[in-house]
Coordinates of C-alpha atoms in Angstrom, one line a residue:
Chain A
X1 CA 33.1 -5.5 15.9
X2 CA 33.3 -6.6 12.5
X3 CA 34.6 -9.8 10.8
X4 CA 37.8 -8.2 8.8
X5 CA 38.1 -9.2 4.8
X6 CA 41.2 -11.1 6.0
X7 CA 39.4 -13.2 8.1
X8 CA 36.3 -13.2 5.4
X9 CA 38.5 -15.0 2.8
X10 CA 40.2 -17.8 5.5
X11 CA 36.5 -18.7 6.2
X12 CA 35.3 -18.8 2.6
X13 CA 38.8 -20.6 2.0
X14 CA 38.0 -22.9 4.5
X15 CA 34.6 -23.1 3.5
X16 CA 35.6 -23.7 -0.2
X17 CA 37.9 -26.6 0.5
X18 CA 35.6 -28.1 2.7
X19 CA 32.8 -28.0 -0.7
X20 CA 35.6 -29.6 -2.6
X21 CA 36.0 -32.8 0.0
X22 CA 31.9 -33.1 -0.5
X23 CA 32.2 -32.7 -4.2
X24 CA 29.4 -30.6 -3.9
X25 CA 29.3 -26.8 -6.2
X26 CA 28.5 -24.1 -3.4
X27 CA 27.7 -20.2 -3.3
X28 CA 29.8 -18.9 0.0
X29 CA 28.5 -15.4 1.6
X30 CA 30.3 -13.8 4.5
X31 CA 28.1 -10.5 6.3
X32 CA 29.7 -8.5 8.9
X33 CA 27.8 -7.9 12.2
X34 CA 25.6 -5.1 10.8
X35 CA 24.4 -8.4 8.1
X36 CA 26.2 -5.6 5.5
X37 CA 27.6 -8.1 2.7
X38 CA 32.0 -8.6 3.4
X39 CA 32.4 -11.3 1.0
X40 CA 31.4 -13.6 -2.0
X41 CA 32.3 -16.3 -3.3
X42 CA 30.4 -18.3 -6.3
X43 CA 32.1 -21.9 -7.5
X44 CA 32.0 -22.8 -11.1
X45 CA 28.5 -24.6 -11.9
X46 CA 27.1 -23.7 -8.8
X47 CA 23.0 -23.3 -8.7
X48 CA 22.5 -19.8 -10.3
X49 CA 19.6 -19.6 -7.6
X50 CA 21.7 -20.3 -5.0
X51 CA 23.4 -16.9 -4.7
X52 CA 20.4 -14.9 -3.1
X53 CA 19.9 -17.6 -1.0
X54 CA 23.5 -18.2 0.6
X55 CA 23.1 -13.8 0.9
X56 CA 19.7 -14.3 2.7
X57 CA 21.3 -17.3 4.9
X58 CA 24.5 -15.0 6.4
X59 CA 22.1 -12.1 7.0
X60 CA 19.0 -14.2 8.2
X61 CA 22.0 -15.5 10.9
X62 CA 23.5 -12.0 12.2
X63 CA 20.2 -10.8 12.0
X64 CA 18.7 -13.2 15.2
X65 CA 22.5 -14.3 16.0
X66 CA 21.5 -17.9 15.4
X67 CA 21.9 -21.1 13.2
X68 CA 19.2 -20.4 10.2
X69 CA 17.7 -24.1 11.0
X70 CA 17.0 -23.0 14.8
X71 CA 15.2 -20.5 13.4
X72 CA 13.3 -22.8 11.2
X73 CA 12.2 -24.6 13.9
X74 CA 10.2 -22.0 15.4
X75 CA 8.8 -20.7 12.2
X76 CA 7.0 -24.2 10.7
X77 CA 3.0 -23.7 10.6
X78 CA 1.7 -23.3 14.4
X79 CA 4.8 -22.2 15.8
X80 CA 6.0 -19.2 17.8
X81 CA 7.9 -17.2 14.8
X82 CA 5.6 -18.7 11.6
X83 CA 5.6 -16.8 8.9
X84 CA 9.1 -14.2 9.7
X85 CA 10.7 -15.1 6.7
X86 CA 8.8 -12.2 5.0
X87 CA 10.7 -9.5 7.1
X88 CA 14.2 -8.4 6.1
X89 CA 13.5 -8.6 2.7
X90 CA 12.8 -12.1 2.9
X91 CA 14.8 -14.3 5.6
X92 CA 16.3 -18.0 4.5
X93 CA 15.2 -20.2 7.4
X94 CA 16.8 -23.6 6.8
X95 CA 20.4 -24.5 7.5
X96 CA 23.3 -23.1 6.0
X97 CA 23.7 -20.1 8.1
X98 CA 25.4 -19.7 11.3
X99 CA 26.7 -16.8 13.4
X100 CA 30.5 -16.1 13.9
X101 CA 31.2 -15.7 17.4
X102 CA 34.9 -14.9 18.3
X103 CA 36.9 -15.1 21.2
X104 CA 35.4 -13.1 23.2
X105 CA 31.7 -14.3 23.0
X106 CA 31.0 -11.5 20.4
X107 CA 29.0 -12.0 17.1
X108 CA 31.5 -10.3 14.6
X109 CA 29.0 -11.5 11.5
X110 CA 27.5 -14.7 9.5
X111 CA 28.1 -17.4 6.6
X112 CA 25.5 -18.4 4.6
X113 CA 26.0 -21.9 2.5
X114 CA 24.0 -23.1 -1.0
X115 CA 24.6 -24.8 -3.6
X116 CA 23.8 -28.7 -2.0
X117 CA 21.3 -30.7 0.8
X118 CA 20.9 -28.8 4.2
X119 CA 23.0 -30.9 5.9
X120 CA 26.1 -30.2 3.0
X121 CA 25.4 -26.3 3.4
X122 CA 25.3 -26.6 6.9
X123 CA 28.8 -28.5 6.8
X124 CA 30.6 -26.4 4.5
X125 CA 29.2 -23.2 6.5
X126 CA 30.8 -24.9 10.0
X127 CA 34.2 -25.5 8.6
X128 CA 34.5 -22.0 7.5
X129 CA 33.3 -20.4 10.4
X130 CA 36.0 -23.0 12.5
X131 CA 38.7 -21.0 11.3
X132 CA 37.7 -17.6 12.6
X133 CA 35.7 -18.5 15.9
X134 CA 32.3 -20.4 17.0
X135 CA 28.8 -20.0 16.4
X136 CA 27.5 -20.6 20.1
X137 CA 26.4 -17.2 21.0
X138 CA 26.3 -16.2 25.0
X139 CA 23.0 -15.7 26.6
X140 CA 21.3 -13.4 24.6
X141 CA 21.6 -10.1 24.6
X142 CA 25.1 -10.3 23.7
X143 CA 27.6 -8.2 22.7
X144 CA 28.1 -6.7 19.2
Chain B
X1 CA 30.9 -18.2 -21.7
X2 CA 31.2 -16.7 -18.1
X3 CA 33.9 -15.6 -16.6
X4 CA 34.7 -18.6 -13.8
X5 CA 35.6 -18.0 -10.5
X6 CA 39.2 -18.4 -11.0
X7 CA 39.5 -15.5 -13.2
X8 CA 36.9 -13.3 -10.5
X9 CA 39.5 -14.0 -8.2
X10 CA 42.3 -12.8 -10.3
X11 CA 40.6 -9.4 -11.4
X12 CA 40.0 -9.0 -7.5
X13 CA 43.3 -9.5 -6.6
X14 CA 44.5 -7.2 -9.4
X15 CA 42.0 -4.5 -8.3
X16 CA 42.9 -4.6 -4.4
X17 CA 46.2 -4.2 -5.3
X18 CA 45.1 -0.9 -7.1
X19 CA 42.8 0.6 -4.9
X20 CA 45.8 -0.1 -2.0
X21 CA 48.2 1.6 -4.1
X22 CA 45.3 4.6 -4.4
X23 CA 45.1 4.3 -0.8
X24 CA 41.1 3.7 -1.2
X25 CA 39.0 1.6 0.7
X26 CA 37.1 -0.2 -1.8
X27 CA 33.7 -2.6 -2.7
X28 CA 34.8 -5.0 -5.4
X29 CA 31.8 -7.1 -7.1
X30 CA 31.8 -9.3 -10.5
X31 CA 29.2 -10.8 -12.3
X32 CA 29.2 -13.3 -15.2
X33 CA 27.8 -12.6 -18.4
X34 CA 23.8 -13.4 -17.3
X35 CA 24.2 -10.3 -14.7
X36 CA 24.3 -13.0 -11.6
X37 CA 26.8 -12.5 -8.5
X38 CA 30.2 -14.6 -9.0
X39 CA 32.6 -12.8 -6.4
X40 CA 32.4 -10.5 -4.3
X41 CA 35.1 -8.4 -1.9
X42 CA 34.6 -5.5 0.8
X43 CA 38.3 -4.0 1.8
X44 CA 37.7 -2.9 5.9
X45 CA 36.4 0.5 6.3
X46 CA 34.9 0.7 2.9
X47 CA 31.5 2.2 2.7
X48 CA 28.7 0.0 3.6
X49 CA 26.5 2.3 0.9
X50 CA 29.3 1.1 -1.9
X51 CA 27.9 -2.9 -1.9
X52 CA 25.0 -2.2 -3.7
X53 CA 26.6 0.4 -5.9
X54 CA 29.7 -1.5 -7.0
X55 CA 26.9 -4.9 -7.1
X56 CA 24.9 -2.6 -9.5
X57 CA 28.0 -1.5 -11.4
X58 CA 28.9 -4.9 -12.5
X59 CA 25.1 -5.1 -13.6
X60 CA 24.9 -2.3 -15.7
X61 CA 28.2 -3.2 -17.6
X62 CA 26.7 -6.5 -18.2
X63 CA 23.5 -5.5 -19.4
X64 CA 24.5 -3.4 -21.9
X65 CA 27.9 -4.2 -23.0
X66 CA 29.5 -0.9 -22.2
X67 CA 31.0 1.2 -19.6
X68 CA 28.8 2.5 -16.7
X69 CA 30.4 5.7 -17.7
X70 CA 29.2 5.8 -21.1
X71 CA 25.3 5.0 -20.3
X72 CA 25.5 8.0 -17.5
X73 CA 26.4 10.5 -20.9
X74 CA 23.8 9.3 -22.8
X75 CA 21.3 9.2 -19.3
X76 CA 21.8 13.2 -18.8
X77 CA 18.6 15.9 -18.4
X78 CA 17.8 16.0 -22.0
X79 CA 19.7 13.4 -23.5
X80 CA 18.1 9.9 -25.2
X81 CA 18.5 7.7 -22.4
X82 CA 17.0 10.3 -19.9
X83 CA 15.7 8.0 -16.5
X84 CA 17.0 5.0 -18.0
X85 CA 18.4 3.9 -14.1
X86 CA 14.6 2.9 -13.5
X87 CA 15.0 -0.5 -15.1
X88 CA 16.3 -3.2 -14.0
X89 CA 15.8 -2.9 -10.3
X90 CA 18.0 0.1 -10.4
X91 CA 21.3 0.7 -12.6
X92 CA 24.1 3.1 -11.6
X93 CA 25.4 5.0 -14.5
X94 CA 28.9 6.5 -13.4
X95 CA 32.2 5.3 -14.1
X96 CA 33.4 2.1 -11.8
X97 CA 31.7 -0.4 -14.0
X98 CA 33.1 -2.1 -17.0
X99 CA 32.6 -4.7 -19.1
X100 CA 34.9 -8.1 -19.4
X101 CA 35.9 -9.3 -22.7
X102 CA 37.4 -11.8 -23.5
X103 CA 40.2 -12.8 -26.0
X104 CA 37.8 -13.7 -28.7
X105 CA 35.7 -10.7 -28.6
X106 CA 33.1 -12.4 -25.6
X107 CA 31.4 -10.6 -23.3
X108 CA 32.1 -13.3 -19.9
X109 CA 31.5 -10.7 -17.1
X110 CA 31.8 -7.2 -15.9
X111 CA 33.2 -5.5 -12.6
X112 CA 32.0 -3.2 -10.6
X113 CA 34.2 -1.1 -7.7
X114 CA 32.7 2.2 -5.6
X115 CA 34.6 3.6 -2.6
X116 CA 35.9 6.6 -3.7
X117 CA 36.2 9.1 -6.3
X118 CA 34.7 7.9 -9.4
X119 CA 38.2 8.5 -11.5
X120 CA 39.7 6.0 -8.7
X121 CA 36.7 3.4 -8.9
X122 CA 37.5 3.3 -12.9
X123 CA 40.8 3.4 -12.6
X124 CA 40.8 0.4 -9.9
X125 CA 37.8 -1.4 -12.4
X126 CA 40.4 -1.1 -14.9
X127 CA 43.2 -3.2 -13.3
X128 CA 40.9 -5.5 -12.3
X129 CA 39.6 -6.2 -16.1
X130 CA 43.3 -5.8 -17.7
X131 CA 44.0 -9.5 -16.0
X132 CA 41.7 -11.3 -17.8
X133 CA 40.0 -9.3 -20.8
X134 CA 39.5 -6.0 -22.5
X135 CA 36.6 -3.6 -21.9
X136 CA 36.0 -2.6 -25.5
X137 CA 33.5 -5.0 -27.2
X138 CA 33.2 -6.0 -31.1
X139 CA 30.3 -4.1 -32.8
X140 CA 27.0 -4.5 -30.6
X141 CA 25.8 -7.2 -31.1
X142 CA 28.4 -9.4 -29.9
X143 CA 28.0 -13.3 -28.2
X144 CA 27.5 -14.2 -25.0
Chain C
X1 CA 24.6 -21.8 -23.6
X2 CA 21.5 -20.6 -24.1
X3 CA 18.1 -21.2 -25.8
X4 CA 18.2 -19.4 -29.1
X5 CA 15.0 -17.4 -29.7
X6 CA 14.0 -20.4 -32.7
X7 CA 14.2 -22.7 -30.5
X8 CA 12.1 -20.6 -27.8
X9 CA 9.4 -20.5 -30.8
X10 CA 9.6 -24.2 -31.4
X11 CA 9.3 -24.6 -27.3
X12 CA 5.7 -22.1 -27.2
X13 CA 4.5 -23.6 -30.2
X14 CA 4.5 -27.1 -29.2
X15 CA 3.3 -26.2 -25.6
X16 CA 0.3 -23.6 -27.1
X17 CA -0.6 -27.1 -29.4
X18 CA -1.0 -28.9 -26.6
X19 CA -2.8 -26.4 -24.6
X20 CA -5.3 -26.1 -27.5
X21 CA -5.3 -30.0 -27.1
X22 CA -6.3 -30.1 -23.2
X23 CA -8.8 -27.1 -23.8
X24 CA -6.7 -24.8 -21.8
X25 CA -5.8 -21.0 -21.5
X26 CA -2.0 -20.6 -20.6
X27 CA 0.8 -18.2 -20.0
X28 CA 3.8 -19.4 -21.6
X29 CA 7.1 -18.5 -20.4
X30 CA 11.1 -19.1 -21.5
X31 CA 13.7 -18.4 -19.8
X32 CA 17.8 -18.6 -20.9
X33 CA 20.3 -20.6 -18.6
X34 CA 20.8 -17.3 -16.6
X35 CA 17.0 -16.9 -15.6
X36 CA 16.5 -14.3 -17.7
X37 CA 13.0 -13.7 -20.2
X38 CA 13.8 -15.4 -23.4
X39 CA 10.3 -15.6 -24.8
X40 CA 6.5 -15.2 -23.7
X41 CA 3.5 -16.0 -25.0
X42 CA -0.4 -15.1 -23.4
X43 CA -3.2 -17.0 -24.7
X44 CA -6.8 -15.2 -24.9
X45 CA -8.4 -15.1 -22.1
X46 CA -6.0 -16.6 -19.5
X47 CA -5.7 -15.4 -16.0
X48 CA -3.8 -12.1 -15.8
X49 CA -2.4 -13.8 -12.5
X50 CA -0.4 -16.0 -14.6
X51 CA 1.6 -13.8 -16.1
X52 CA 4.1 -14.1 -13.5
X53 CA 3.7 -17.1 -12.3
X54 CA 4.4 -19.2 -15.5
X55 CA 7.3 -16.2 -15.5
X56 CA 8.5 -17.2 -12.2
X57 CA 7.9 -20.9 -12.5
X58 CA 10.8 -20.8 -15.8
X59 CA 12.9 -18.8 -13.4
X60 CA 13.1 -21.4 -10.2
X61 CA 13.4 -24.5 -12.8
X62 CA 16.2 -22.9 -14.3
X63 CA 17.6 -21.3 -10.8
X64 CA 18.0 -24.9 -9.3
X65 CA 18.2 -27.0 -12.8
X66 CA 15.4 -29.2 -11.4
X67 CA 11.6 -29.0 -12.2
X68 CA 9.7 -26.8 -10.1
X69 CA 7.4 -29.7 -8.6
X70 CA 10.6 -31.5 -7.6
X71 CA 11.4 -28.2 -5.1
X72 CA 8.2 -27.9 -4.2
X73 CA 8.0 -31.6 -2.6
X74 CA 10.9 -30.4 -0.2
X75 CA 9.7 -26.9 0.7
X76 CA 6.6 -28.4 2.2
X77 CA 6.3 -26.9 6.2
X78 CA 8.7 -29.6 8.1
X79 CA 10.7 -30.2 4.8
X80 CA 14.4 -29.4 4.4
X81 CA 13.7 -26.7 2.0
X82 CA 10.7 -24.7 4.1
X83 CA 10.2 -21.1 3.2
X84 CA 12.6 -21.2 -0.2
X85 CA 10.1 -19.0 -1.9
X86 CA 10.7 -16.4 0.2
X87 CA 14.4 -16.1 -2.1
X88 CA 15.3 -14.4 -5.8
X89 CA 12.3 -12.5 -5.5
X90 CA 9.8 -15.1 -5.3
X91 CA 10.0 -18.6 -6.4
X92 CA 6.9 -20.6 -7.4
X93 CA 7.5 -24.7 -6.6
X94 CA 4.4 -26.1 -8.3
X95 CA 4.5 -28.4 -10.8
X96 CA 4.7 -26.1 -14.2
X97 CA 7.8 -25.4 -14.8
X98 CA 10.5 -27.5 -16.0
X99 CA 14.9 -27.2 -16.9
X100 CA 15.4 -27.5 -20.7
X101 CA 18.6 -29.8 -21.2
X102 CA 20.3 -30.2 -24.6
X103 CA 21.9 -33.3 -26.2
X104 CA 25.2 -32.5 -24.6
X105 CA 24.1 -32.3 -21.1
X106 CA 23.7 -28.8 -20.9
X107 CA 20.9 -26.6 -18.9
X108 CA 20.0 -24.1 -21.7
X109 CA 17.1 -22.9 -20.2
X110 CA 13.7 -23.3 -18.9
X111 CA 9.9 -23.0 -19.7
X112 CA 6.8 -22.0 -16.9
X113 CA 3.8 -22.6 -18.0
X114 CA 0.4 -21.8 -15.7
X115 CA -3.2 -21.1 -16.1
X116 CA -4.7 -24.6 -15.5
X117 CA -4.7 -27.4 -12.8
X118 CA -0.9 -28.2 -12.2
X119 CA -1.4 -31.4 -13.9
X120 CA -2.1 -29.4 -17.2
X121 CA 0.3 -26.9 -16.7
X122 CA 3.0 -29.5 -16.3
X123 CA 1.8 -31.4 -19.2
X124 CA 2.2 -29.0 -21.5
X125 CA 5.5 -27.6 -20.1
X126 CA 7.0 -31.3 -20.8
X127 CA 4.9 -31.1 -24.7
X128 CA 7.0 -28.1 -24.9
X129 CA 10.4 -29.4 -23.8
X130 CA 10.5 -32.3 -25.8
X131 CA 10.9 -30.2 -29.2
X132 CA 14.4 -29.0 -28.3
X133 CA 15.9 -31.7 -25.4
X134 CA 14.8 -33.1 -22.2
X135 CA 14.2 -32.1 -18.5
X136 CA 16.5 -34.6 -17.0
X137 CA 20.3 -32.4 -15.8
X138 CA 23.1 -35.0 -15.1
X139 CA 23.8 -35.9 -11.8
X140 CA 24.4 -32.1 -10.2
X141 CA 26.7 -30.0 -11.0
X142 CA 26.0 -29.7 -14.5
X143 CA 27.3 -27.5 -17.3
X144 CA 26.3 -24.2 -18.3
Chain D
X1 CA -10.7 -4.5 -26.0
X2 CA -7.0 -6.2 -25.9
X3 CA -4.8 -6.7 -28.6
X4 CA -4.9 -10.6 -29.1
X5 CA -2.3 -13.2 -29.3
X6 CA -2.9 -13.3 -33.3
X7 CA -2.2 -9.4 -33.4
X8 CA 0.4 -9.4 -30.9
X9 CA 2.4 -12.1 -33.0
X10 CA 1.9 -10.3 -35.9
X11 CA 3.2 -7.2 -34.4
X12 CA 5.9 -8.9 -33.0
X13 CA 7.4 -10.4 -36.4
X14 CA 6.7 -7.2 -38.0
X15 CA 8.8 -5.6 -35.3
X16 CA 11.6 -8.4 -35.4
X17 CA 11.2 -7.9 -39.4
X18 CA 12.5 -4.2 -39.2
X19 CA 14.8 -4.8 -36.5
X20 CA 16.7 -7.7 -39.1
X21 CA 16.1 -4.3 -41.6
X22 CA 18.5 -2.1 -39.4
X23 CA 20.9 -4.6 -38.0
X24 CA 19.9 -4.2 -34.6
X25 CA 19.3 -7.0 -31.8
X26 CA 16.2 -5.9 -30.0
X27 CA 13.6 -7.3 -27.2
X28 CA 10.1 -6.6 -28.3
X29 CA 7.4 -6.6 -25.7
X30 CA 3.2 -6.2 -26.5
X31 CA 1.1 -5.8 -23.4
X32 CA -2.5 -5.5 -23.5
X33 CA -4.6 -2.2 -22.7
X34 CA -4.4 -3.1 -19.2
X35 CA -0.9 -3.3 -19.2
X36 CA -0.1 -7.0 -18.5
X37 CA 2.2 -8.8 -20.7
X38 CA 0.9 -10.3 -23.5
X39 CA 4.1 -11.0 -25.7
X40 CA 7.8 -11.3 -25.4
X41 CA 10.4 -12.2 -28.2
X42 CA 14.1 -11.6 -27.6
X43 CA 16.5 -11.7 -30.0
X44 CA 19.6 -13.6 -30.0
X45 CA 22.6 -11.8 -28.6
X46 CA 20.2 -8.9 -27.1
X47 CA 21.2 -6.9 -24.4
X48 CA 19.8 -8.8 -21.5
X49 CA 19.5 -5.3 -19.9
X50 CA 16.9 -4.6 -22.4
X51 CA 14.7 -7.1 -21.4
X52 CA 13.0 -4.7 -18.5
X53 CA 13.1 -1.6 -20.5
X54 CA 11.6 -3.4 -23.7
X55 CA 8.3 -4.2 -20.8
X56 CA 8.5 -0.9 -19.0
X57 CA 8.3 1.0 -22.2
X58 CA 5.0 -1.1 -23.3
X59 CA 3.5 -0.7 -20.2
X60 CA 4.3 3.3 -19.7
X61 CA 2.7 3.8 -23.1
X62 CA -0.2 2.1 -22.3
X63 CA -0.4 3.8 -18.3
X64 CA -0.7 7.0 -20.6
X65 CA -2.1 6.4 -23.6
X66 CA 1.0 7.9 -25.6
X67 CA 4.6 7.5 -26.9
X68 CA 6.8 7.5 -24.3
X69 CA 9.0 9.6 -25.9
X70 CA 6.3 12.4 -25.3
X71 CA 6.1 11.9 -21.5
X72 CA 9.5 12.3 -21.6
X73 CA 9.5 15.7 -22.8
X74 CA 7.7 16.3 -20.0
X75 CA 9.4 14.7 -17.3
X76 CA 12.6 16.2 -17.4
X77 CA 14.2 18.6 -14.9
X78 CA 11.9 21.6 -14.8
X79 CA 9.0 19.9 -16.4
X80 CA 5.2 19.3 -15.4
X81 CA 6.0 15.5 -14.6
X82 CA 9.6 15.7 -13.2
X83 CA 10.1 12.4 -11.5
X84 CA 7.1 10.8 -13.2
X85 CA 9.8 7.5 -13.6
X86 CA 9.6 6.6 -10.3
X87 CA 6.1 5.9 -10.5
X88 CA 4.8 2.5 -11.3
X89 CA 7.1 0.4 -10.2
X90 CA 9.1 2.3 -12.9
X91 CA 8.6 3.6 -16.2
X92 CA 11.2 4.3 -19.3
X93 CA 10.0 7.7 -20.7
X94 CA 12.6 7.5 -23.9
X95 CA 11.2 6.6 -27.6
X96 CA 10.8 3.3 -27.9
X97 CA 7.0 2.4 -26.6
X98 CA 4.3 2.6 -28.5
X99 CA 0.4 2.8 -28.0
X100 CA -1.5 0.5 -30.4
X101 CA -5.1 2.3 -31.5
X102 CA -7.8 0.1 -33.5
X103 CA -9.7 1.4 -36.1
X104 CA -12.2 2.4 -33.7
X105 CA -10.0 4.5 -32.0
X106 CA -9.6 2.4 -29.1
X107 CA -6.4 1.8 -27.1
X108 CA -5.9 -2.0 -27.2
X109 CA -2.4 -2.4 -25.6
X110 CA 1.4 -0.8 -26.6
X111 CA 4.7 -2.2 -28.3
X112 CA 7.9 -1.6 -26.3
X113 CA 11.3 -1.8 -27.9
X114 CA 14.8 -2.1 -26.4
X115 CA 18.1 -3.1 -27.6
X116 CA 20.1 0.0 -29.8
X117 CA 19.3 3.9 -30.3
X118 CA 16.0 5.7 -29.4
X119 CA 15.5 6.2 -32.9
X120 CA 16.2 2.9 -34.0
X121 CA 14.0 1.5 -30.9
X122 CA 11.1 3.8 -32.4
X123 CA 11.3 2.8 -36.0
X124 CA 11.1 -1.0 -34.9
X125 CA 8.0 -0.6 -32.3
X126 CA 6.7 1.4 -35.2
X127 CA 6.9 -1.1 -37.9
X128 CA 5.2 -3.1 -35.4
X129 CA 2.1 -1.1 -34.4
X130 CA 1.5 -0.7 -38.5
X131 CA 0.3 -3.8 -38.6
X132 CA -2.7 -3.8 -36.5
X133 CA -3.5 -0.1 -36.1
X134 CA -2.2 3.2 -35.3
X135 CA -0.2 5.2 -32.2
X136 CA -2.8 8.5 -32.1
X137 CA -5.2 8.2 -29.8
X138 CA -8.3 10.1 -29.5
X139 CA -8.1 13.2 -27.5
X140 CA -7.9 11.6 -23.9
X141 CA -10.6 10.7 -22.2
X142 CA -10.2 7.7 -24.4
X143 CA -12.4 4.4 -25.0
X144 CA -10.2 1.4 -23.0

């Protein structure tokens, strides 16, 4: 199951109005479940680097089916995952990215936020995905 | 100048409504003037293989200035642009891509659609552009 | 707006001046406010490795409007940023390169420089700044 | 032997000097005889496209030691290097790169030109080898 282009542009609605209350210029990705890109969405005067990294952030979250920060956690020097970002064509490992999970516990794709501090991505990327679903995945393996 | 995100949504708009009145399922991409991502838009169903394509249409309007179309004539077996779609990390050199313009002769942005025929990806391209520009530039060179 | 290619000769001069001052062998690199190659200059005899990194170093100060160093600080392993090189192909967040802002405000572009200790490569990034604005954006977002 | 920054600037402006000549807006790129960049000098309102193929044709002429208009006599459909392009992380086999020769007959590095016709891409790279030497090399093995 996919995320639908409907639903793509309520979360990167939601998402967008959400960047507006924090006054803060993002780059918006939606990926469906296969981490294939659904939707873009670039602000005026957003970070011109920020593009590939909101991209990397939605696909770096449907790719493990987890918030990109949890996966930052295991990945810092001496942990249990150091050094995956160079898969995938590079993965983005900090927050900003979180699954979309819908009603029936399945991950239907991702949003990946940039464009501000972690914590700003990471707010703008949970008030679009609020409008679709939830990013708490069942017990893995789930679903998809 | 780049075209802002206002105007990407427009053309997008304008080129959905095309490619549903073609009955095609279409990728939809357009980038400002500097070749970077500004908006981006998968209709359900449309090829997952048409992202990068349309993506790489929008870039090979921008880059040159001209029609997709018109760098794939030149880009033939024997003719002066021979292999050309080597550079740049890859360029796609039939029709769907075309070049923005603005109403003082500026190139702001181009858009790139795959998903179907190529006659339908111009032809949807081409209602997406007429909202906002013109695809014919002044006499290379021109300001960006 | 962009750097205009005098201004990009202005820029190398003034940084190759103060290379020559500091005894040093650099790769000189600007970059427009998209990220892309404006002008690049190779002193004899500097490291062929520096090539891309003063390339790349232009490129991240003008993806993110700040200087490269400034990124560098938060990408450290347990900082917010961790693993951001790992996006647009490669980032370098070293001290070296640096935004080039014009009287207006305006990001217009970006010089790498590399082929010393960071301390030198910084130094004459900032000699080659000055000729043509500052490195200081406006409170984020900024113009471009 | 490599060209040096003195002959490579001298090229350059000899290049840009002929390109004012024709009316054309053209990136210029000199890379050494081990194909690594030494200089880059893009023109105002340049297609930012041109910026890859301007490198790729230096560096195929000096991969080969020849114009790459010649290896792409060869590479087309049918020929003895069909496919050659997708070599080295890419070459451009059209007119428009240049070997540079010294007096001694050795190769020293290339000139690649980008930015309007093959032709007019060839007369410009050229004007630009003239300055510091010639575009016949030796017969191959050659001095590097």
């Amino acid at each position: 199951m996919h995320v639908t282009i409907d639903q793509a542009q309520k979360i990167i609605n939601a998402a967008r109005k959400e960047a507006e209350k924090t006054k803060t210029k993002m780059c918006i990705a939606v990926v469906d479940s296969g981490a294939s890109l659904k939707a873009f969405h670039r602000m005026d005067d957003a970070w011109v680097g920020s593009i590939d990294i909101a991209i990397k952030k939605a696909k770096t979250a449907v790719f493990f089916g987890m918030p990109t920060g949890a996966i930052g956690q295991l990945s810092q020097p001496g942990g249990p995952l150091f050094g995956i970002e160079h898969s995938n064509d590079g993965l983005i490992t900090f927050p900003g990215g979180l699954p979309i999970v819908d009603d029936e516990g399945v991950l239907v794709g991702a949003i990946g936020v940039s464009g501000s501090s972690v914590e700003n991505d990471h707010k703008v990327a949970a008030a679009g995905v609020k409008v679709c679903g939830v990013s708490d995945l069942p017990e893995h393996p789930w679903r998809t």
